[in-house]
């Protein structure tokens, strides 16, 4: 089985978010970066498990500058066989998806994995775009994926429930919680990662139609109103008359 | 020319949560001086209700057919309708199926896309300006989309749907589809409750509950106001509660009108999924719990006393 896992780099979950240049750019000062949790914990690990069970290769791909090599090395340490980095700082999800689709189009991958979304832009766009560019079916938010003869059984999250579907490769799938259990790279994996191949590929030009004008930080809450725990009638009154939510 | 809104269906009806994007589509269409059209695929008994919420016409594709959800076929339908009707903007729900489909359609139409839009846009000539929440709710970003056709997905609870319109005229269309590349083998839904991403009222509990057997007080409270239940991550991870209840950065992100957090400390990763709630009530016995800083109303006390008392007070109001 030939598997591709798209990985991205995001600010750590506890990162303090602020902006510079008149609120037009993200302030990277002092921000720790991690591999996007959905990519690492679920997409990558499930791909590695499938390969361990049935043989094949797991390639990871990242669209980004050389400073992203650190998360790519981590993916190799967890168990991917080789890596591709498209050498550009993507300007939009369409840019990212186009770079990945352009690389994948003649590689005959059986499954292309992404995480459900990134935890910075929370767009959940890239996987559907890659599928559309390659004319492949797309299964979103998979919480279970098993090989079943020459096809696959995938459980996907739908609003308020789950749906089990049968599908044949090739397809694109985005990974949600439950698809796999997080793996911590061990010493041997980290050593081996240093010798695994990493291909650096120049980007293609992509027309961009979406630009960020600026960012705003949320308005601070006015401050919490403390309610006497003995007096829940007062809380109910405030929810009804002041907040108007019940 | 039109603003085209994709209305999702379930159990042969337009989903309640799809009336909001229809109302939003109408407001946007009015701003642009074009028509608001809803598109519905497959069986929908209440198709004309789209008009009550703002659609000026409904395009009902493959009426009466059961069409399994699959991006290839759905995008084929939406793209051909969009081209025929001269759609300028296509609006989807920011839902499990809406997100992926919107990205697929945007790609096929070379459209710029912004997902999870959470306020009314402004129109400046060819450019549409929209905003959405980014960095898991820790900031918001303002975007310009300048493509010929634009695609957005609308975050839930952005505007209040208003059913004061008139039933819409329905145009039936048949579009020939290819055999789907995936088959739905089974579907399971929790019946009787509003799914978390669509819920307006949410009652959520964390490790402070001590034991899964104690959840009856949470369920009583939720039932009293018709709220959906949620939980913090450790509670789902230890199997006290089902995974679909897990809210936060690595769980479901929600933005209900009311979020009641009970025995949850308010860790940054938890807040990331709930900080867009309109009103937050925190019940916690620790005055230092970080959640109080993000709350509108706080109750400092033992949840095992406070929660039943709150339920009683709410019952009094209902009767
Ligand atoms: C990468 C990453 C991602 C994460 N993603 C998420 C996520 O998506 N969602 C999430 O929730 N967490 C997430 N977490 C975990 C998060 O950091 C916290 O550990 C978690 O939210 C804590 O859950 P809790 O508030 O239920 O438990 P605790 O932190 O143990 O808090 C329990 C609270 O209950 C109160 N309490 C106890 N007894 C009572 C009582 N009798 N009456 C009233 N109050 C009482 C205590 O004062 C305390 O504040 C993530 C962590 C990491 C590292």
Coordinates of C-alpha atoms and ligand atoms in Angstrom, one line a residue:
Chain A
X1 CA 0.0 0.0 0.0
X2 CA 1.3 3.4 -0.9
X3 CA 0.2 6.0 1.6
X4 CA 0.7 9.8 1.7
X5 CA 0.2 11.8 4.9
X6 CA -0.1 15.6 4.8
X7 CA 1.4 17.2 7.9
X8 CA 1.4 20.8 8.9
X9 CA 3.1 22.9 11.6
X10 CA 0.9 24.9 14.0
X11 CA 1.5 27.0 17.1
X12 CA 1.5 24.9 20.3
X13 CA -1.9 24.6 21.9
X14 CA -0.9 26.9 24.8
X15 CA 0.7 29.5 22.6
X16 CA -0.1 33.1 23.3
X17 CA -1.7 34.6 20.2
X18 CA -0.8 38.2 19.3
X19 CA -0.2 40.2 16.1
X20 CA 2.3 42.7 14.7
X21 CA 2.5 45.1 11.8
X22 CA -0.7 46.8 12.6
X23 CA -2.4 43.5 13.3
X24 CA -1.7 42.2 9.8
X25 CA 0.8 39.5 10.7
X26 CA 0.9 36.7 13.4
X27 CA 3.6 37.4 16.0
X28 CA 5.9 34.4 15.9
X29 CA 8.0 35.7 18.7
X30 CA 8.5 33.1 21.4
X31 CA 5.9 30.8 19.8
X32 CA 6.6 27.1 20.1
X33 CA 5.5 25.0 17.1
X34 CA 4.2 21.5 17.0
X35 CA 3.0 19.1 14.4
X36 CA -0.8 19.7 14.0
X37 CA -2.3 17.2 16.5
X38 CA -4.8 15.7 14.1
X39 CA -2.1 15.0 11.6
X40 CA 0.3 13.5 14.1
X41 CA -1.9 11.6 16.5
X42 CA -4.5 10.2 14.1
X43 CA -3.6 10.5 10.3
X44 CA 0.1 9.6 10.6
X45 CA -0.2 6.9 13.2
X46 CA -3.1 5.2 11.3
X47 CA -1.2 5.2 8.1
X48 CA 1.8 3.6 9.8
X49 CA -0.4 1.0 11.4
X50 CA -1.9 0.1 8.0
X51 CA 1.6 -0.2 6.5
X52 CA 2.7 -2.4 9.4
X53 CA -0.3 -4.7 8.9
X54 CA -0.2 -4.9 5.1
X55 CA 3.2 -3.7 3.9
X56 CA 3.9 -0.6 1.8
X57 CA 5.3 2.8 2.3
X58 CA 4.2 5.9 4.2
X59 CA 5.4 9.2 2.8
X60 CA 4.8 12.5 4.6
X61 CA 4.5 15.8 2.8
X62 CA 4.6 19.3 4.1
X63 CA 4.3 22.6 2.3
X64 CA 6.5 25.1 4.0
X65 CA 10.0 26.6 4.5
X66 CA 13.1 24.8 5.8
X67 CA 12.2 25.7 9.4
X68 CA 9.5 23.1 9.1
X69 CA 12.0 20.3 8.9
X70 CA 11.8 19.8 12.6
X71 CA 8.2 18.5 12.4
X72 CA 9.0 16.5 9.3
X73 CA 11.9 14.8 11.2
X74 CA 9.5 14.0 14.0
X75 CA 7.0 12.3 11.6
X76 CA 9.9 10.3 10.2
X77 CA 10.9 9.4 13.8
X78 CA 7.4 8.2 14.5
X79 CA 7.6 5.8 11.6
X80 CA 7.1 7.4 8.1
X81 CA 9.5 6.1 5.5
X82 CA 10.3 9.2 3.6
X83 CA 9.4 12.8 3.3
X84 CA 8.6 15.5 0.8
X85 CA 8.8 19.2 1.5
X86 CA 7.4 21.7 -1.1
X87 CA 9.6 24.7 -0.5
X88 CA 7.2 27.6 -0.1
X89 CA 5.4 29.4 2.6
X90 CA 1.8 28.8 1.5
X91 CA -0.5 31.8 1.3
X92 CA -3.8 30.0 1.5
X93 CA -5.3 26.6 1.9
X94 CA -5.8 26.5 -1.9
X95 CA -2.0 27.1 -2.3
X96 CA -1.2 24.2 0.1
X97 CA -3.7 21.9 -1.5
X98 CA -2.4 22.7 -5.0
X99 CA 1.2 22.0 -4.1
X100 CA 0.3 18.6 -2.6
X101 CA -2.0 17.7 -5.5
X102 CA 0.6 18.6 -8.0
X103 CA 3.1 16.3 -6.3
X104 CA 0.7 13.5 -5.8
X105 CA -1.0 13.5 -9.2
X106 CA 1.4 10.9 -10.8
X107 CA 2.5 9.0 -7.7
X108 CA -0.5 6.6 -7.5
X109 CA -1.1 6.8 -3.8
X110 CA -3.8 4.4 -2.5
X111 CA -4.8 6.8 0.3
X112 CA -4.0 10.4 1.0
X113 CA -4.4 11.3 4.7
X114 CA -4.8 14.7 6.3
X115 CA -5.8 15.8 9.8
X116 CA -9.4 16.9 10.3
X117 CA -8.3 20.5 10.4
X118 CA -5.4 22.6 11.6
X119 CA -5.6 24.1 15.0
X120 CA -4.6 27.5 13.8
X121 CA -6.9 28.3 10.9
X122 CA -9.5 25.6 11.6
X123 CA -10.5 25.5 8.0
X124 CA -10.9 21.8 7.2
X125 CA -10.4 22.8 3.6
X126 CA -7.2 21.2 2.3
X127 CA -8.3 17.6 2.1
X128 CA -11.5 18.3 0.1
X129 CA -9.4 20.5 -2.2
X130 CA -6.8 17.8 -2.9
X131 CA -9.6 15.3 -3.6
X132 CA -11.3 17.8 -6.0
X133 CA -8.0 18.5 -7.8
X134 CA -7.3 14.8 -8.3
X135 CA -10.9 13.8 -8.9
X136 CA -10.8 11.4 -6.0
X137 CA -13.6 10.6 -3.5
X138 CA -13.2 12.3 -0.1
X139 CA -14.1 10.9 3.3
X140 CA -14.2 13.6 6.0
X141 CA -13.6 13.2 9.7
X142 CA -12.8 9.5 9.8
X143 CA -12.7 7.9 13.3
X144 CA -12.0 4.4 12.1
X145 CA -10.4 3.0 8.9
X146 CA -9.8 -0.7 8.2
X147 CA -8.8 -2.6 5.2
X148 CA -11.5 -5.0 4.1
X149 CA -10.2 -7.3 1.3
X150 CA -9.4 -4.9 -1.6
X151 CA -11.5 -2.1 -0.2
X152 CA -11.8 -0.2 3.0
X153 CA -14.4 0.3 5.7
X154 CA -14.4 3.8 7.1
X155 CA -16.4 5.3 9.9
X156 CA -17.0 9.0 9.6
X157 CA -18.4 11.6 11.9
X158 CA -21.6 13.2 10.7
X159 CA -23.7 15.7 12.5
X160 CA -24.9 14.0 15.7
X161 CA -23.7 10.6 14.8
X162 CA -21.5 8.3 12.7
X163 CA -21.8 6.7 9.4
X164 CA -20.0 3.6 8.1
X165 CA -19.0 3.5 4.5
X166 CA -17.3 1.1 2.1
X167 CA -14.8 2.6 -0.4
X168 CA -12.1 1.5 -2.7
X169 CA -8.8 3.3 -3.1
X170 CA -7.6 5.7 -4.2
X171 CA -9.3 8.2 -2.0
X172 CA -8.6 11.2 0.3
X173 CA -9.5 10.9 4.0
X174 CA -9.3 13.4 6.9
X175 CA -8.5 12.0 10.3
X176 CA -10.5 12.8 13.5
X177 CA -10.2 11.6 17.0
X178 CA -10.4 7.9 17.5
X179 CA -8.6 6.9 14.3
X180 CA -5.5 5.9 16.2
X181 CA -3.6 6.4 19.4
X182 CA -0.8 8.9 19.7
X183 CA 2.7 7.4 19.4
X184 CA 5.8 8.9 21.1
X185 CA 8.9 8.5 19.0
X186 CA 11.6 6.4 20.6
X187 CA 15.4 6.8 20.5
X188 CA 15.8 4.3 17.6
X189 CA 13.1 6.1 15.6
X190 CA 14.8 9.4 16.2
X191 CA 18.2 8.0 15.1
X192 CA 16.7 6.4 12.0
X193 CA 14.9 9.5 11.0
X194 CA 18.2 11.3 10.4
X195 CA 19.0 8.9 7.6
X196 CA 15.5 8.8 5.9
X197 CA 15.2 10.6 2.6
X198 CA 13.7 14.1 2.5
X199 CA 13.0 15.5 -0.9
X200 CA 12.8 19.2 -1.3
X201 CA 10.7 20.2 -4.3
X202 CA 10.2 23.7 -5.7
X203 CA 6.6 25.0 -5.7
X204 CA 4.2 25.6 -8.6
X205 CA 2.6 29.0 -9.0
X206 CA -0.9 29.2 -7.7
X207 CA -3.5 31.9 -8.2
X208 CA -4.7 33.2 -4.9
X209 CA -8.1 34.7 -4.3
X210 CA -8.2 34.9 -0.5
X211 CA -6.1 37.3 1.5
X212 CA -6.0 38.1 5.2
X213 CA -6.6 41.9 5.7
X214 CA -5.9 41.8 9.4
X215 CA -6.6 40.1 12.7
X216 CA -8.5 41.2 15.8
X217 CA -8.3 39.9 19.3
X218 CA -11.5 39.0 21.1
X219 CA -13.0 41.7 23.2
X220 CA -12.2 41.0 26.9
X221 CA -15.2 39.8 28.9
X222 CA -16.7 42.6 31.0
X223 CA -15.7 40.5 34.0
X224 CA -17.5 37.7 35.8
X225 CA -20.6 38.4 37.8
X226 CA -20.5 36.1 40.9
X227 CA -23.8 34.7 42.1
X228 CA -24.6 33.5 45.6
X229 CA -24.6 29.7 45.4
X230 CA -27.7 29.7 47.7
X231 CA -29.6 31.9 45.3
X232 CA -30.0 30.1 41.9
X233 CA -33.3 32.0 41.3
X234 CA -31.1 35.1 40.8
X235 CA -28.9 33.3 38.2
X236 CA -32.0 32.1 36.4
X237 CA -33.4 35.7 36.4
X238 CA -30.1 37.0 35.0
X239 CA -30.0 34.4 32.2
X240 CA -33.5 35.3 31.3
X241 CA -33.6 39.0 31.6
X242 CA -30.0 40.2 31.2
X243 CA -28.3 37.6 29.0
X244 CA -31.7 36.6 27.3
X245 CA -30.5 33.1 26.6
X246 CA -33.3 31.1 28.1
Chain B
X1 CA -27.2 36.2 -10.6
X2 CA -27.7 34.8 -7.2
X3 CA -26.5 33.8 -3.8
X4 CA -26.9 30.1 -3.7
X5 CA -27.4 28.4 -0.4
X6 CA -26.9 24.6 0.0
X7 CA -29.7 23.4 2.4
X8 CA -28.8 20.0 4.0
X9 CA -31.5 17.5 4.6
X10 CA -32.1 14.7 7.1
X11 CA -35.0 12.3 7.5
X12 CA -36.5 13.8 4.2
X13 CA -36.6 17.3 5.5
X14 CA -34.5 20.4 5.3
X15 CA -32.4 20.4 8.5
X16 CA -33.4 23.0 11.0
X17 CA -29.7 24.1 11.1
X18 CA -29.9 24.9 7.4
X19 CA -32.5 27.7 7.9
X20 CA -29.8 29.9 9.3
X21 CA -27.5 29.9 6.2
X22 CA -30.6 30.5 4.1
X23 CA -31.4 33.6 6.2
X24 CA -27.8 34.7 6.0
X25 CA -27.8 34.1 2.2
X26 CA -30.8 36.3 1.9
X27 CA -29.2 39.2 3.8
X28 CA -26.1 38.8 1.7
X29 CA -28.2 38.7 -1.5
X30 CA -29.9 41.9 -0.5
X31 CA -26.6 43.6 0.1
X32 CA -25.5 42.5 -3.4
X33 CA -28.8 43.3 -5.1
X34 CA -29.2 39.7 -6.3
X35 CA -31.6 36.8 -5.6
X36 CA -31.3 34.3 -2.8
X37 CA -31.8 30.7 -4.0
X38 CA -31.7 27.6 -2.0
X39 CA -30.6 24.3 -3.5
X40 CA -31.9 21.0 -2.1
X41 CA -30.8 17.5 -3.2
X42 CA -33.0 14.5 -2.8
X43 CA -36.2 14.1 -0.9
X44 CA -37.3 17.2 1.1
X45 CA -41.0 17.3 2.1
X46 CA -40.6 20.9 3.5
X47 CA -38.7 22.3 0.5
X48 CA -40.9 25.4 0.2
X49 CA -40.2 26.3 3.9
X50 CA -36.8 27.6 2.6
X51 CA -38.9 30.6 1.5
X52 CA -40.1 31.3 5.1
X53 CA -36.5 31.9 6.1
X54 CA -35.5 34.0 3.1
X55 CA -35.0 32.0 -0.1
X56 CA -36.7 33.7 -3.0
X57 CA -36.7 30.4 -5.0
X58 CA -35.8 26.8 -4.4
X59 CA -34.0 24.5 -6.8
X60 CA -34.8 21.0 -5.9
X61 CA -32.5 18.5 -7.6
X62 CA -33.5 14.9 -8.1
X63 CA -36.6 15.4 -6.0
X64 CA -37.7 12.2 -4.4
X65 CA -34.5 10.4 -4.9
X66 CA -32.3 9.2 -2.1
X67 CA -28.8 10.4 -2.9
X68 CA -26.1 9.2 -0.6
X69 CA -23.8 12.0 0.5
X70 CA -20.7 11.9 -1.5
X71 CA -18.6 15.0 -2.5
X72 CA -18.1 14.0 -6.1
X73 CA -21.9 13.8 -6.9
X74 CA -22.9 16.6 -4.7
X75 CA -20.3 18.9 -6.0
X76 CA -21.3 18.0 -9.6
X77 CA -24.9 19.0 -8.8
X78 CA -24.0 22.2 -7.0
X79 CA -21.5 23.3 -9.7
X80 CA -23.9 22.7 -12.5
X81 CA -26.7 24.7 -10.8
X82 CA -24.2 27.4 -9.8
X83 CA -23.2 27.8 -13.4
X84 CA -26.7 27.7 -14.8
X85 CA -28.0 30.3 -12.3
X86 CA -25.0 32.5 -12.3
X87 CA -24.3 32.1 -8.6
X88 CA -21.9 34.8 -7.3
X89 CA -21.6 33.4 -3.8
X90 CA -22.3 29.9 -2.5
X91 CA -23.1 29.4 1.2
X92 CA -22.8 26.1 3.1
X93 CA -23.2 25.2 6.7
X94 CA -20.0 24.8 8.6
X95 CA -21.0 21.3 9.4
X96 CA -19.5 17.8 9.0
X97 CA -20.7 17.5 5.4
X98 CA -20.7 21.2 4.6
X99 CA -17.0 21.8 5.3
X100 CA -15.6 19.2 2.9
X101 CA -18.2 19.7 0.2
X102 CA -17.6 23.5 0.2
X103 CA -13.8 23.0 -0.3
X104 CA -14.5 20.5 -3.1
X105 CA -16.9 22.8 -4.9
X106 CA -14.7 25.9 -4.4
X107 CA -11.8 24.0 -6.1
X108 CA -14.0 22.9 -9.0
X109 CA -15.2 26.5 -9.6
X110 CA -11.8 28.1 -9.0
X111 CA -13.5 30.0 -6.2
X112 CA -11.9 31.7 -3.2
X113 CA -13.2 30.1 0.0
X114 CA -13.4 31.1 3.7
X115 CA -14.7 28.5 6.1
X116 CA -16.4 29.2 9.4
X117 CA -17.5 32.7 8.7
X118 CA -19.2 34.2 11.8
X119 CA -20.6 37.6 10.9
X120 CA -22.3 39.3 8.1
X121 CA -19.9 40.2 5.2
X122 CA -19.4 43.6 3.6
X123 CA -19.4 43.9 -0.2
X124 CA -16.9 46.2 -1.8
X125 CA -17.4 46.0 -5.6
X126 CA -16.1 42.6 -6.6
X127 CA -14.6 41.9 -3.2
X128 CA -16.4 40.2 -0.3
X129 CA -15.0 40.8 3.1
X130 CA -15.7 38.2 5.8
X131 CA -14.4 37.3 9.2
X132 CA -13.9 34.1 11.1
X133 CA -12.5 32.8 14.3
X134 CA -8.9 31.5 14.1
X135 CA -6.3 30.0 16.4
X136 CA -9.1 28.0 18.1
X137 CA -11.1 31.0 19.1
X138 CA -8.1 33.0 20.4
X139 CA -8.4 35.6 17.6
X140 CA -10.5 36.5 14.6
X141 CA -9.2 37.1 11.1
X142 CA -10.7 39.4 8.4
X143 CA -10.4 38.2 4.9
X144 CA -11.0 39.6 1.4
X145 CA -12.2 37.2 -1.3
X146 CA -11.8 38.5 -4.9
X147 CA -12.6 35.6 -7.2
X148 CA -15.5 35.7 -9.7
X149 CA -17.4 33.1 -7.6
X150 CA -17.0 32.9 -3.8
X151 CA -17.7 30.1 -1.4
X152 CA -18.2 30.5 2.4
X153 CA -19.3 28.1 5.1
X154 CA -21.3 29.7 7.9
X155 CA -20.6 28.9 11.6
X156 CA -23.7 28.1 13.5
X157 CA -25.4 30.7 15.7
X158 CA -24.2 33.6 13.7
X159 CA -27.6 35.1 13.0
X160 CA -31.0 34.3 14.3
X161 CA -33.1 32.7 11.6
X162 CA -36.4 34.5 11.1
X163 CA -39.3 32.6 9.6
X164 CA -41.4 35.6 8.6
X165 CA -41.1 35.1 4.8
X166 CA -43.3 33.5 2.3
X167 CA -43.1 29.9 0.9
X168 CA -40.8 29.8 -2.1
X169 CA -41.5 28.6 -5.6
X170 CA -39.8 25.3 -6.4
X171 CA -38.0 24.5 -9.6
X172 CA -37.4 20.8 -10.1
X173 CA -34.2 19.8 -11.8
X174 CA -32.8 16.4 -12.8
X175 CA -29.1 15.9 -12.9
X176 CA -27.7 12.6 -14.1
X177 CA -25.2 11.3 -11.6
X178 CA -22.4 8.7 -11.8
X179 CA -22.5 5.6 -9.6
X180 CA -21.2 6.8 -6.2
X181 CA -17.6 5.8 -5.4
X182 CA -18.6 5.0 -1.8
X183 CA -21.5 3.1 -0.3
X184 CA -23.1 4.0 3.0
X185 CA -23.2 0.7 5.0
X186 CA -24.8 2.0 8.1
X187 CA -25.8 5.3 9.9
X188 CA -26.1 5.8 13.6
X189 CA -27.5 9.0 15.1
X190 CA -28.3 9.9 18.7
X191 CA -32.0 10.4 18.6
X192 CA -33.9 13.0 20.6
X193 CA -31.1 15.5 21.3
X194 CA -29.8 18.4 19.2
X195 CA -26.2 17.5 18.0
X196 CA -23.6 19.5 19.9
X197 CA -22.4 21.7 16.9
X198 CA -25.9 22.9 16.4
X199 CA -27.0 23.2 20.0
X200 CA -28.0 26.6 21.4
X201 CA -27.9 25.5 25.0
X202 CA -25.1 23.3 26.3
X203 CA -24.6 21.8 29.8
X204 CA -21.0 20.5 30.2
X205 CA -19.3 18.7 33.0
X206 CA -15.7 17.8 33.8
X207 CA -13.6 15.8 36.3
X208 CA -15.2 17.6 39.2
X209 CA -18.1 15.1 38.8
X210 CA -15.9 12.4 40.5
X211 CA -17.8 9.5 39.0
X212 CA -19.8 8.7 35.8
X213 CA -22.7 7.6 38.1
X214 CA -23.1 11.2 39.2
X215 CA -24.1 12.4 35.7
X216 CA -27.9 12.2 36.5
X217 CA -27.8 15.7 38.0
X218 CA -26.2 17.0 34.7
X219 CA -28.8 15.2 32.6
X220 CA -31.7 16.5 34.8
X221 CA -30.4 20.1 34.3
X222 CA -29.9 19.6 30.6
X223 CA -33.4 18.1 30.2
X224 CA -35.0 20.9 32.1
X225 CA -33.9 23.5 29.5
X226 CA -33.6 21.2 26.5
X227 CA -29.8 21.5 26.4
X228 CA -27.3 19.2 24.9
X229 CA -24.7 17.6 27.2
X230 CA -20.9 18.0 26.7
X231 CA -17.8 17.1 28.6
X232 CA -14.1 17.9 29.0
X233 CA -11.5 15.8 27.4
X234 CA -10.3 13.7 30.4
X235 CA -13.9 12.7 31.0
X236 CA -14.2 11.4 27.5
X237 CA -10.8 9.8 27.5
X238 CA -11.5 7.7 30.6
X239 CA -14.8 6.6 29.1
X240 CA -17.0 8.3 31.6
X241 CA -18.8 10.0 28.7
X242 CA -19.0 9.2 24.9
X243 CA -16.3 10.8 22.7
X244 CA -18.8 12.9 20.7
X245 CA -19.4 14.9 23.9
X246 CA -15.8 16.0 24.1
X247 CA -15.5 19.8 23.5
X248 CA -12.3 21.8 23.1
X249 CA -9.4 22.3 20.9
X250 CA -9.1 18.6 20.1
X251 CA -12.8 17.9 20.4
X252 CA -15.9 19.6 19.0
X253 CA -15.7 23.4 18.8
X254 CA -19.1 25.0 19.7
X255 CA -20.6 28.4 20.0
X256 CA -24.0 28.0 21.7
X257 CA -25.9 30.9 23.2
X258 CA -25.5 29.4 26.7
X259 CA -22.6 27.2 27.9
X260 CA -22.8 26.0 31.5
X261 CA -19.5 24.5 32.7
X262 CA -19.7 22.4 35.8
X263 CA -16.6 21.0 37.6
X264 CA -14.4 22.0 34.7
X265 CA -11.2 23.9 35.5
X266 CA -11.1 25.9 32.2
X267 CA -7.7 24.8 30.7
X268 CA -6.7 26.8 27.7
X269 CA -7.3 23.8 25.4
X270 CA -10.8 23.4 26.8
X271 CA -11.6 27.1 26.4
X272 CA -10.4 27.0 22.8
X273 CA -13.5 25.0 21.9
X274 CA -16.0 26.9 23.9
X275 CA -14.8 30.5 24.2
X276 CA -17.1 31.7 21.4
X277 CA -20.2 30.8 23.4
X278 CA -22.4 33.9 23.9
X279 CA -22.9 33.5 27.6
X280 CA -20.8 31.3 29.9
X281 CA -21.8 30.1 33.4
X282 CA -19.2 28.5 35.5
X283 CA -19.9 26.4 38.6
X284 CA -16.7 25.5 40.4
X285 CA -15.6 25.2 44.1
X286 CA -12.2 26.5 43.4
X287 CA -12.0 30.4 43.4
X288 CA -8.7 30.1 41.4
X289 CA -10.2 28.0 38.6
X290 CA -9.1 29.8 35.4
X291 CA -12.6 29.3 33.9
X292 CA -14.0 32.1 36.0
X293 CA -11.9 34.6 34.0
X294 CA -13.7 33.5 30.8
X295 CA -17.2 33.4 32.4
X296 CA -20.1 35.9 32.4
X297 CA -21.7 34.4 35.5
X298 CA -19.8 32.4 38.2
X299 CA -21.1 30.3 41.0
X300 CA -18.5 29.4 43.6
X301 CA -19.7 26.3 45.4
X302 CA -20.0 22.6 45.5
X303 CA -21.6 21.4 42.3
X304 CA -23.4 18.6 44.0
X305 CA -25.4 21.3 45.9
X306 CA -25.5 24.0 43.3
X307 CA -26.6 22.0 40.2
X308 CA -29.8 20.5 41.7
X309 CA -30.7 23.9 43.1
X310 CA -30.2 25.5 39.6
X311 CA -32.4 22.7 38.1
X312 CA -35.2 23.5 40.6
X313 CA -35.0 27.2 39.9
X314 CA -35.2 26.5 36.2
X315 CA -38.2 24.2 36.7
X316 CA -40.0 27.0 38.6
X317 CA -39.5 29.2 35.7
X318 CA -40.8 26.7 33.2
X319 CA -44.0 26.1 35.2
Ligands
LIG1 C1 -2.6 19.0 23.2 C2 -3.7 19.1 24.2 C3 -5.1 19.1 23.8 C4 -6.1 19.2 24.7 N1 -7.4 19.3 24.2 C5 -8.4 19.4 25.1 C6 -9.8 19.5 24.7 O1 -10.0 19.5 23.5 N2 -10.7 19.6 25.6 C7 -10.5 19.6 26.9 O2 -11.5 19.7 27.7 N3 -9.2 19.4 27.4 C8 -8.2 19.3 26.5 N4 -6.9 19.1 27.0 C9 -6.8 18.9 28.4 C10 -6.8 20.1 29.3 O3 -5.5 20.7 29.3 C11 -7.2 19.8 30.7 O4 -6.4 18.9 31.2 C12 -8.7 19.4 30.8 O5 -9.5 20.2 30.1 C13 -9.1 19.3 32.3 O6 -10.4 18.8 32.4 P1 -11.3 19.1 33.6 O7 -11.5 20.6 33.7 O8 -12.5 18.3 33.5 O9 -10.5 18.5 34.9 P2 -9.7 19.2 36.0 O10 -8.7 20.1 35.4 O11 -9.2 18.2 36.9 O12 -10.7 20.2 36.7 C14 -11.7 19.7 37.5 C15 -12.4 21.0 38.1 O13 -13.5 20.6 38.9 C16 -13.6 21.4 40.1 N5 -14.3 20.6 41.1 C17 -13.9 19.4 41.7 N6 -14.9 19.0 42.5 C18 -15.9 19.9 42.5 C19 -17.1 20.1 43.2 N7 -17.5 19.1 44.0 N8 -17.9 21.1 42.9 C20 -17.5 22.1 42.0 N9 -16.3 22.0 41.3 C21 -15.5 20.9 41.6 C22 -12.1 21.6 40.4 O14 -12.0 22.8 41.2 C23 -11.5 21.8 39.0 O15 -11.5 23.1 38.6 C24 -5.9 19.1 26.1 C25 -4.5 19.0 26.5 C26 -3.5 19.0 25.6 C27 -2.1 18.9 26.1

